Amino acid sequence: MDALTLLRVRELEVAVRIWHPQAPRTVIAWHGLARHGGDFADFARELGPGWRVLAPDTPGRGLSSWSLYPSHDYLYSHYMTIAVALLDHFGLERVPWVGTSMGGLLGMLLAAEPATAGRIERLVLNDVGPELDPDGLAALGAYFGVPHRFCRFSELEAELRRHYAGFGIEGDDAWRRLALSSARRLPDGSWTYHYDPRIGEQFVHDTPRDTWADWQAIRCPLMVVRGESSPLLSAESVSRMGDSQPGLVSLEVPGCGHAPMLDRPRQVGPIDDFLSASPALPHAVTPLAGWWRRGRRWLRQLGGRA
């Protein structure tokens, strides 16, 4: 990252990682459940110096505070409060949003809520949507709801490679960087992940919503990225998302599960195209825009650029 801003939201300090701080355009990039904003380093590099990338660490993760009251703070309603505080701090009236998993759901809620909908200019959901596989969600809750302890750093790295195989990461160097940014040393010298184990309580305390109603309420341009073998977001769900939002742009990433890392040109290029597109047409005519974008992506794939 090129800069770091620390925001105070109620009693919590929220770290915001920044790439290209002087760029003319800004995008919010929000990470998944147990990750942090550092995951967007390669995304920012691929997106290029024309974009300022703001990537917060959600409380309980990375450099942000851990909550003393998880049942109040590790909830989407509080994450929405933090998101609005971030937008206000940076003077962003309206901004595109790229969200992986939890970060995508947060963006979806902001885009659907009348009080905040106008502040989301475009929305990219990375391997998430209004309908998620319940078994996949249960597995996430079970894994991240308990502490993980490793006697050696190499054991933590090996477990990362196993658990995050769906990221589609290529190369030992990339895995080592992920391990270095994901590890936290414990007082006894062992290792664990760089998040508060109590973030999993979100699955217990958060209030269920009709996320299909939220999805249907969104009026900004929409894009969804799906890992080809995602255990959370099915191809059928993406199809239903498109039926409900005919202007939806979709990208399926081969060799990935949950969730694509957004770390290489064939993943970031289509997102850049979407973020850089002309202002949206009225909602009633966006199907033509969606067909045009999908056709352009198909031509790129034929040319080997996907």
Coordinates of C-alpha atoms in Angstrom, one line a residue:
M1 CA 0.0 0.0 0.0
D2 CA 1.0 3.6 -0.5
A3 CA -0.7 5.2 2.5
L4 CA -2.7 4.3 5.6
T5 CA -5.5 6.2 7.2
L6 CA -6.9 5.4 10.7
L7 CA -10.5 6.4 11.3
R8 CA -12.2 6.4 14.7
V9 CA -15.8 5.0 14.5
R10 CA -17.3 5.0 18.0
E11 CA -14.8 3.2 20.1
L12 CA -13.1 1.3 17.2
E13 CA -10.2 2.3 15.1
V14 CA -10.6 1.4 11.5
A15 CA -7.5 1.0 9.2
V16 CA -7.9 2.0 5.6
R17 CA -5.2 0.9 3.2
I18 CA -4.7 3.2 0.2
W19 CA -3.1 2.7 -3.2
H20 CA -2.4 5.6 -5.6
P21 CA -3.6 8.3 -3.2
Q22 CA -3.4 11.1 -5.8
A23 CA -5.3 9.3 -8.5
P24 CA -8.3 11.1 -10.1
R25 CA -10.8 8.3 -9.6
T26 CA -11.6 6.4 -6.4
V27 CA -13.0 2.9 -5.8
I28 CA -13.8 1.2 -2.5
A29 CA -12.5 -2.4 -2.2
W30 CA -13.9 -4.4 0.7
H31 CA -12.6 -7.8 1.7
G32 CA -14.2 -11.0 2.8
L33 CA -15.1 -12.4 6.2
A34 CA -11.7 -13.3 7.7
R35 CA -9.4 -11.4 5.4
H36 CA -8.2 -7.7 5.3
G37 CA -7.7 -4.9 2.9
G38 CA -4.2 -6.0 2.0
D39 CA -5.7 -8.6 -0.3
F40 CA -6.3 -5.8 -2.8
A41 CA -2.6 -5.0 -3.4
D42 CA -2.5 -6.8 -6.7
F43 CA -5.9 -5.6 -7.7
A44 CA -4.7 -2.0 -7.2
R45 CA -1.6 -2.7 -9.3
E46 CA -3.6 -4.2 -12.1
L47 CA -6.2 -1.5 -12.0
G48 CA -3.4 1.0 -12.5
P49 CA -2.5 4.5 -11.2
G50 CA -5.7 6.1 -12.5
W51 CA -7.6 4.7 -9.6
R52 CA -7.2 5.5 -5.9
V53 CA -8.1 2.2 -4.2
L54 CA -9.4 2.5 -0.6
A55 CA -9.4 -0.9 1.1
P56 CA -10.6 -0.9 4.8
D57 CA -9.8 -3.6 7.4
T58 CA -13.1 -4.4 8.9
P59 CA -13.0 -4.3 12.7
G60 CA -11.6 -7.6 14.1
R61 CA -9.3 -8.0 11.1
G62 CA -5.9 -6.9 10.1
L63 CA -4.8 -3.5 11.5
S64 CA -8.3 -2.5 12.8
S65 CA -9.5 -2.7 16.4
W66 CA -11.0 -5.8 17.9
S67 CA -14.4 -5.3 19.5
L68 CA -15.1 -5.8 23.1
Y69 CA -18.8 -6.3 22.1
P70 CA -18.9 -8.6 19.1
S71 CA -22.6 -9.1 19.3
H72 CA -23.0 -5.3 18.6
D73 CA -20.0 -4.6 16.4
Y74 CA -19.5 -7.7 14.2
L75 CA -22.8 -7.1 12.3
Y76 CA -23.6 -5.8 8.9
S77 CA -25.5 -2.9 10.4
H78 CA -22.4 -1.7 12.1
Y79 CA -20.3 -2.3 9.0
M80 CA -22.7 -0.1 7.1
T81 CA -22.1 2.7 9.7
I82 CA -18.4 2.3 9.2
A83 CA -18.8 2.4 5.4
V84 CA -20.7 5.7 5.7
A85 CA -18.1 7.1 8.0
L86 CA -15.4 6.2 5.5
L87 CA -17.3 7.8 2.6
D88 CA -17.8 11.0 4.7
H89 CA -14.2 11.1 5.8
F90 CA -12.9 11.0 2.2
G91 CA -15.6 13.3 0.9
L92 CA -17.1 10.7 -1.4
E93 CA -20.7 11.5 -2.3
R94 CA -20.9 8.7 -4.9
V95 CA -18.3 5.9 -5.5
P96 CA -17.9 2.5 -7.2
W97 CA -17.7 -0.5 -4.9
V98 CA -15.9 -3.8 -5.4
G99 CA -16.6 -6.3 -2.6
T100 CA -15.4 -9.9 -2.1
S101 CA -17.8 -12.2 -0.3
M102 CA -18.8 -10.3 2.9
G103 CA -17.6 -7.0 1.4
G104 CA -19.8 -7.6 -1.6
L105 CA -22.9 -8.3 0.6
L106 CA -22.1 -5.1 2.5
G107 CA -22.0 -3.1 -0.8
M108 CA -25.3 -4.8 -1.8
L109 CA -27.0 -3.6 1.4
L110 CA -25.7 -0.1 1.0
A111 CA -26.9 0.0 -2.6
A112 CA -30.3 -1.2 -1.6
E113 CA -30.9 0.9 1.5
P114 CA -32.7 4.2 0.6
A115 CA -30.5 6.3 2.9
T116 CA -27.3 5.1 1.2
A117 CA -28.2 3.8 -2.2
G118 CA -27.3 7.1 -3.9
R119 CA -23.7 6.8 -2.7
I120 CA -22.9 3.6 -4.6
E121 CA -22.2 4.4 -8.2
R122 CA -21.5 0.9 -9.4
L123 CA -21.3 -2.4 -7.6
V124 CA -19.1 -5.4 -8.3
L125 CA -19.8 -8.6 -6.3
N126 CA -17.0 -11.0 -6.1
D127 CA -18.4 -14.6 -5.6
V128 CA -21.4 -13.5 -3.6
G129 CA -25.0 -12.7 -4.2
P130 CA -28.5 -12.6 -2.7
E131 CA -28.6 -16.5 -2.6
L132 CA -25.8 -18.5 -1.1
D133 CA -25.5 -22.2 -0.5
P134 CA -26.4 -22.9 3.1
D135 CA -23.9 -25.8 3.5
G136 CA -21.1 -23.5 2.3
L137 CA -22.2 -20.8 4.7
A138 CA -22.3 -23.3 7.6
A139 CA -18.8 -24.5 6.7
L140 CA -17.5 -20.9 6.8
G141 CA -19.1 -20.3 10.1
A142 CA -17.7 -23.5 11.6
Y143 CA -14.2 -22.8 10.3
F144 CA -13.8 -19.2 11.3
G145 CA -15.7 -19.4 14.5
V146 CA -13.0 -21.3 16.4
P147 CA -9.3 -20.4 17.1
H148 CA -6.6 -21.9 14.9
R149 CA -3.2 -22.4 16.4
F150 CA 0.0 -23.6 14.6
C151 CA 3.3 -24.5 16.2
R152 CA 5.3 -23.4 13.1
F153 CA 4.8 -20.8 10.5
S154 CA 5.2 -23.4 7.8
E155 CA 2.1 -25.2 9.3
L156 CA 0.1 -22.0 9.0
E157 CA 1.2 -21.6 5.4
A158 CA 0.3 -25.2 4.5
E159 CA -3.2 -24.7 6.0
L160 CA -3.7 -21.5 4.1
R161 CA -2.8 -23.3 0.9
R162 CA -5.4 -25.9 1.7
H163 CA -8.2 -23.7 2.9
Y164 CA -7.8 -20.9 0.4
A165 CA -7.2 -23.1 -2.7
G166 CA -10.3 -21.4 -4.1
F167 CA -8.5 -18.1 -4.4
G168 CA -6.7 -19.6 -7.5
I169 CA -3.4 -18.2 -6.3
E170 CA -0.4 -19.2 -8.5
G171 CA 3.2 -19.6 -7.4
D172 CA 5.1 -20.1 -4.2
D173 CA 5.9 -16.4 -3.8
A174 CA 2.3 -15.4 -3.9
W175 CA 1.4 -18.0 -1.3
R176 CA 4.2 -16.9 0.9
R177 CA 3.1 -13.2 0.7
L178 CA -0.4 -14.3 1.6
A179 CA 0.9 -16.2 4.6
L180 CA 3.0 -13.3 5.8
S181 CA 0.0 -11.0 5.7
S182 CA -2.3 -13.5 7.4
A183 CA -0.2 -14.6 10.4
R184 CA -0.2 -13.3 13.9
R185 CA 2.2 -14.6 16.6
L186 CA 0.7 -15.7 20.0
P187 CA 2.4 -15.0 23.4
D188 CA 3.6 -18.6 23.6
G189 CA 5.4 -18.3 20.3
S190 CA 2.9 -20.2 18.2
W191 CA 1.0 -18.8 15.2
T192 CA -2.6 -18.0 14.4
Y193 CA -4.6 -16.0 11.8
H194 CA -4.7 -12.2 11.8
Y195 CA -8.3 -11.8 12.9
D196 CA -10.4 -12.0 16.0
P197 CA -11.9 -15.5 16.3
R198 CA -15.1 -14.0 17.5
I199 CA -15.9 -12.6 14.1
G200 CA -17.7 -15.9 13.5
E201 CA -20.4 -14.7 16.0
Q202 CA -21.8 -12.7 13.2
F203 CA -23.5 -15.8 12.0
V204 CA -25.3 -16.0 15.4
H205 CA -26.2 -12.4 16.1
D206 CA -26.8 -10.8 12.7
T207 CA -30.4 -10.2 11.8
P208 CA -31.5 -12.2 8.6
R209 CA -32.7 -10.1 5.7
D210 CA -34.6 -10.7 2.5
T211 CA -31.6 -10.3 0.4
W212 CA -33.5 -11.0 -2.9
A213 CA -35.6 -7.9 -2.0
D214 CA -32.4 -6.0 -1.5
W215 CA -31.1 -7.2 -4.8
Q216 CA -34.2 -6.2 -6.7
A217 CA -34.1 -2.7 -5.1
I218 CA -30.7 -1.8 -6.4
R219 CA -30.6 0.7 -9.3
C220 CA -26.9 1.2 -9.9
P221 CA -25.0 -0.8 -12.6
L222 CA -24.1 -4.3 -11.4
M223 CA -21.4 -6.9 -12.0
V224 CA -20.9 -10.3 -10.5
V225 CA -17.7 -12.3 -10.6
R226 CA -18.1 -16.1 -9.8
G227 CA -15.4 -18.7 -9.2
E228 CA -16.0 -21.6 -11.6
S229 CA -16.2 -24.1 -8.7
S230 CA -17.6 -21.8 -6.0
P231 CA -19.2 -23.7 -3.1
L232 CA -21.2 -20.5 -2.2
L233 CA -22.5 -19.0 -5.4
S234 CA -24.0 -21.3 -8.0
A235 CA -24.2 -20.7 -11.7
E236 CA -28.0 -21.0 -11.3
S237 CA -28.0 -18.3 -8.7
V238 CA -26.1 -16.0 -11.1
S239 CA -28.7 -16.7 -13.8
R240 CA -31.5 -15.8 -11.4
M241 CA -29.7 -12.6 -10.5
G242 CA -29.6 -11.7 -14.1
D243 CA -33.3 -12.4 -14.5
S244 CA -34.0 -10.0 -11.7
Q245 CA -31.5 -7.4 -12.8
P246 CA -31.3 -7.7 -16.7
G247 CA -28.4 -5.3 -17.0
L248 CA -26.1 -7.5 -14.8
V249 CA -22.6 -8.1 -16.2
S250 CA -21.2 -11.5 -15.2
L251 CA -17.7 -13.0 -15.3
E252 CA -16.9 -16.6 -14.5
V253 CA -13.3 -17.3 -13.5
P254 CA -11.9 -20.7 -14.4
G255 CA -9.7 -22.5 -11.8
C256 CA -11.2 -20.7 -8.8
G257 CA -13.7 -21.5 -6.1
H258 CA -14.5 -19.0 -3.3
A259 CA -13.3 -16.5 -4.1
P260 CA -11.2 -15.2 -7.0
M261 CA -8.3 -13.2 -5.8
L262 CA -8.7 -10.4 -8.4
D263 CA -5.0 -10.4 -8.9
R264 CA -4.3 -10.8 -12.6
P265 CA -5.3 -9.1 -15.9
R266 CA -7.9 -11.6 -17.0
Q267 CA -9.9 -10.9 -13.8
V268 CA -9.2 -7.2 -13.2
G269 CA -9.5 -6.2 -16.9
P270 CA -13.3 -6.8 -17.2
I271 CA -13.8 -5.1 -13.8
D272 CA -11.8 -2.1 -15.1
D273 CA -14.0 -2.0 -18.2
F274 CA -17.1 -2.1 -16.1
L275 CA -15.9 0.6 -13.7
S276 CA -14.8 2.8 -16.6
A277 CA -18.0 2.5 -18.6
S278 CA -20.1 5.5 -19.6
P279 CA -22.7 6.7 -17.1
A280 CA -25.5 4.1 -16.8
L281 CA -28.5 4.2 -19.1
P282 CA -31.9 4.4 -17.4
H283 CA -32.8 1.2 -15.6
A284 CA -35.5 0.3 -18.1
V285 CA -33.0 0.0 -21.0
T286 CA -30.0 -1.5 -19.3
P287 CA -30.5 -5.0 -20.9
L288 CA -29.0 -3.8 -24.1
A289 CA -26.0 -2.4 -22.2
G290 CA -25.6 -5.8 -20.5
W291 CA -25.7 -7.7 -23.8
W292 CA -23.2 -5.4 -25.3
R293 CA -20.7 -5.8 -22.4
R294 CA -21.1 -9.6 -22.4
G295 CA -20.5 -9.7 -26.1
R296 CA -17.4 -7.5 -25.8
R297 CA -16.0 -9.9 -23.1
W298 CA -16.7 -12.9 -25.3
L299 CA -14.7 -11.3 -28.1
R300 CA -11.8 -10.7 -25.6
Q301 CA -11.9 -14.3 -24.6
L302 CA -11.6 -15.4 -28.2
G303 CA -8.6 -13.2 -28.5
G304 CA -6.9 -14.8 -25.5
R305 CA -7.2 -11.7 -23.2
A306 CA -9.7 -13.0 -20.7

